[in-house]
Coordinates of C-alpha atoms in Angstrom, one line a residue:
X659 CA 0.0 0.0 0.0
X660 CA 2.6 2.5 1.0
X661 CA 4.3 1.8 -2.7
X662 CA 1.1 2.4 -4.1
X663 CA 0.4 6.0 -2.4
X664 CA 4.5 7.4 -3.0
X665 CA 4.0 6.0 -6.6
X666 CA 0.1 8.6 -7.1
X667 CA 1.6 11.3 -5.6
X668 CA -1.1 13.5 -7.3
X669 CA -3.1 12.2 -4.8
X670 CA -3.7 14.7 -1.8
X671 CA -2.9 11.5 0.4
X672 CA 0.9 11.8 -0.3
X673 CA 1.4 14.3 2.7
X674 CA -0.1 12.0 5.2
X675 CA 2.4 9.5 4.0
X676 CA 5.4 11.6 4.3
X677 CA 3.7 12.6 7.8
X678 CA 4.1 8.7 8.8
X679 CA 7.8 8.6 7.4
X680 CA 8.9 11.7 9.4
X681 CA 7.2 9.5 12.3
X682 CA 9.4 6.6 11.3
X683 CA 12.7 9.0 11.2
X684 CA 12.5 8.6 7.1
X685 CA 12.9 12.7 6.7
X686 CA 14.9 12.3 3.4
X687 CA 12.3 9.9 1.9
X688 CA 9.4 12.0 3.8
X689 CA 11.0 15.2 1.8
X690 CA 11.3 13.6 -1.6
X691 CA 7.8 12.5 -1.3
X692 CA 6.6 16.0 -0.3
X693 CA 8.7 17.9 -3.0
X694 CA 7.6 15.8 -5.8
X695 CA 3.7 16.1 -4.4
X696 CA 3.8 19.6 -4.0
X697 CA 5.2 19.7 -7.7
X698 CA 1.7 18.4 -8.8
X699 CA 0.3 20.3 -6.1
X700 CA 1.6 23.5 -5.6
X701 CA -1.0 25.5 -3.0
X702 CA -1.4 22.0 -0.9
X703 CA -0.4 24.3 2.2
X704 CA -0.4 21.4 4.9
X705 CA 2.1 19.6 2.3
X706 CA 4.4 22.6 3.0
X707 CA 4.0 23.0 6.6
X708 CA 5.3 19.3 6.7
X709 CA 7.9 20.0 4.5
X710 CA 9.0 23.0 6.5
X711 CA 9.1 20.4 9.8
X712 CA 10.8 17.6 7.4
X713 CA 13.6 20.4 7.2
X714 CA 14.0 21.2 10.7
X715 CA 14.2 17.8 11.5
X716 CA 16.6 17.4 9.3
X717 CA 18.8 19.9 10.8
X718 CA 18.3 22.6 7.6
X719 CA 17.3 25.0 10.1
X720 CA 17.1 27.9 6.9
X721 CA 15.2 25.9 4.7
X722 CA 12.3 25.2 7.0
X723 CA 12.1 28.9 8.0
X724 CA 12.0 29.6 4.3
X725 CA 9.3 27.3 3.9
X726 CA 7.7 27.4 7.2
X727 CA 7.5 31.7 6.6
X728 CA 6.7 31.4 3.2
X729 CA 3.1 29.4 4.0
X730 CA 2.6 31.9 6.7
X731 CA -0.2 33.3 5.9
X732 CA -2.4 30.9 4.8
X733 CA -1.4 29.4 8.4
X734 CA -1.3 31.6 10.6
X735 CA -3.6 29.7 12.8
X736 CA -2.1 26.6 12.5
X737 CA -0.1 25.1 15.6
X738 CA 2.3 23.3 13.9
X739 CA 3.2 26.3 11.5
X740 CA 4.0 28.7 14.9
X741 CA 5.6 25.8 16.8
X742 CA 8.3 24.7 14.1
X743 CA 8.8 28.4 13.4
X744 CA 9.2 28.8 17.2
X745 CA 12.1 25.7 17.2
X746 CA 13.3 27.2 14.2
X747 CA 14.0 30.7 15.6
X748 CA 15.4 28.6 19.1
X749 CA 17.9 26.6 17.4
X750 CA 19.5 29.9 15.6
X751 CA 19.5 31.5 19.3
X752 CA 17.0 34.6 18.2
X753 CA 15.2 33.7 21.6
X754 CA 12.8 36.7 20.8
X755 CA 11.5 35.5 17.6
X756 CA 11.2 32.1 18.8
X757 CA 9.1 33.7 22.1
X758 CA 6.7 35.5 20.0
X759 CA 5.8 32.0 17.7
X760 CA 5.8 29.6 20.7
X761 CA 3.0 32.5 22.7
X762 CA 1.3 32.6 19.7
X763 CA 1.0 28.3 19.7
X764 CA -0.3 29.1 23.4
X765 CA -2.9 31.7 21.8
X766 CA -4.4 29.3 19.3
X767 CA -4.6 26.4 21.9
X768 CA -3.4 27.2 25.5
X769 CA -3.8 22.9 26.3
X770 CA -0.4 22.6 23.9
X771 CA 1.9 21.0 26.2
X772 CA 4.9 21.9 23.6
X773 CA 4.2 24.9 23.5
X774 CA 4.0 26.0 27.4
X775 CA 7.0 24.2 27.9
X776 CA 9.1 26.2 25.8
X777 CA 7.4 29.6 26.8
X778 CA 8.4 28.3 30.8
X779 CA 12.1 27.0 29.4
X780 CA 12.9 30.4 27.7
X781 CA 11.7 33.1 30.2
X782 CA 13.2 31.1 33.4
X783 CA 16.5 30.3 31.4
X784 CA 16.9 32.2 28.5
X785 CA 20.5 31.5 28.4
X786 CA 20.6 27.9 28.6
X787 CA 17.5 27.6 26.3
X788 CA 19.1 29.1 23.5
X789 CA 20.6 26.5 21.3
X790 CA 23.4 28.3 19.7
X791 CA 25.9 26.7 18.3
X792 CA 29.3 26.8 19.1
X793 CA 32.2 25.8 17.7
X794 CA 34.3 23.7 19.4
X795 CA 37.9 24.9 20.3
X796 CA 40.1 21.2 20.5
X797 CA 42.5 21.0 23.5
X798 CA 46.3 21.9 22.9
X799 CA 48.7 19.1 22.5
X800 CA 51.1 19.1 25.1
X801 CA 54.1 18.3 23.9
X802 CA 57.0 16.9 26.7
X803 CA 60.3 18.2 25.3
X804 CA 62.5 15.1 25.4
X805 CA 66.6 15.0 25.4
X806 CA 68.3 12.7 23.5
X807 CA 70.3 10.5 25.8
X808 CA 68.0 10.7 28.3
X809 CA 66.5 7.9 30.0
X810 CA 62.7 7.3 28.8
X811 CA 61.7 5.9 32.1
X812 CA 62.8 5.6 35.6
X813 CA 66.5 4.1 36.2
X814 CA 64.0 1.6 38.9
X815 CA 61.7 0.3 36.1
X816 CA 65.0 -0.1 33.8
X817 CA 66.6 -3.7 34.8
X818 CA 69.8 -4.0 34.3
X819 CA 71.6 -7.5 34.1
X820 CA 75.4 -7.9 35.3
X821 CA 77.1 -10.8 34.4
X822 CA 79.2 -12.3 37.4
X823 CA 83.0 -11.6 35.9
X824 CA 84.0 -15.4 34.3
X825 CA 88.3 -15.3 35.8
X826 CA 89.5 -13.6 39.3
X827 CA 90.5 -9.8 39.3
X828 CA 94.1 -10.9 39.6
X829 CA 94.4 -12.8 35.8
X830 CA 92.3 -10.3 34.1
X831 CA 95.3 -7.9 35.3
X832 CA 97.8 -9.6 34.3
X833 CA 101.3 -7.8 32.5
X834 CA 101.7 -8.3 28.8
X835 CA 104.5 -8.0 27.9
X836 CA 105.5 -6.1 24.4
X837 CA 106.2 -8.4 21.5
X838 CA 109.2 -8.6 20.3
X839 CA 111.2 -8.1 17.0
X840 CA 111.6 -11.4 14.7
X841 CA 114.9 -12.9 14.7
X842 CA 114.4 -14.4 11.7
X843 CA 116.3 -12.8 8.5
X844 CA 114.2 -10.9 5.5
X845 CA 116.1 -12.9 3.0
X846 CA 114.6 -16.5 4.3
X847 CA 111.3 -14.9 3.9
X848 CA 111.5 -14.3 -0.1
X849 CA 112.2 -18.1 -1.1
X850 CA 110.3 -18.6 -4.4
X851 CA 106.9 -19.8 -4.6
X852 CA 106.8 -23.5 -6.6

């Protein structure tokens, strides 16, 4: 069945699809669905407001405001169209923006859950609400400057083997004497080779 509605996306049915598949964490398939619907449908504005969420969940926090704005009014009253908006505007840190969508969310139904607790989250901790995103500074490398020559480790954790010496003290100090000249004559030394 769910081949059957992606494949008649000229049906109006194809944003309650892509609705489920946002459901089922499917946002690129929920997207593709949604772009090629709204392609045969153009003014479907509940396709749109879907898309807009598709984005944000997908972390393209500029294309759902794009999309999300740009149904805005035909939707002002919707809930989901002020909520995402509200997220939106909270993940970029414009705590202000995001404020004025999330009481307007509490305006059209003052029971939405959502919406009160972001309202309560940004006036008792604007700071920590925001969602700003901050680059990450990575941790110097410390570097130990290291001498050639020098022991790597402690002179305990080295071990060391002596050998036990093989002859006394005495015979390894022994006198030798110089050698001495040959007596033998050059001459008997060059007798032909045969």
């Amino acid at each position: 069945m769910p081949d059957e509605l992606a494949i008649d996306s000229g049906a109006l049915i194809f944003a309650t699809l892509a609705d489920v598949y946002l459901s089922s964490g499917m946002v690129d398939e929920a997207i593709s669905i949604l772009q090629d619907g709204l392609s045969r449908n153009p003014t479907y504005t509940l396709a749109k407001i879907i898309l807009g969420r598709a984005y944000y969940m997908k972390g393209d926090i500029k294309e759902a405001i794009k999309i999300l704005e740009g149904t805005y009014d035909d939707a002002k009253d919707s809930e989901n169209t002020n909520l995402y908006l509200g997220h939106c505007y909270k993940k970029l840190g414009e705590i202000d923006k995001a404020m004025k969508y999330y009481e307007t969310v509490h305006k059209i139904n003052p029971e939405n859950k959502e919406a009160k607790q972001e309202i309560e989250a940004l006036k008792t901790e604007p700071v920590k609400a925001a969602e700003v995103k901050v680059e990450e500074v990575p941790e110097p490398v410390r570097v130990e400057e290291v001498k050639v020559g020098e022991p790597t480790q402690p002179m305990e954790a080295a071990e060391v083997k002596v050998e036990e010496p093989t002859q006394p003290m005495e015979a390894a100090e022994e006198k030798v004497e110089e050698p001495t000249e040959f007596e033998v004559p050059l001459e008997s030394l060059k007798k032909p080779v045969n």
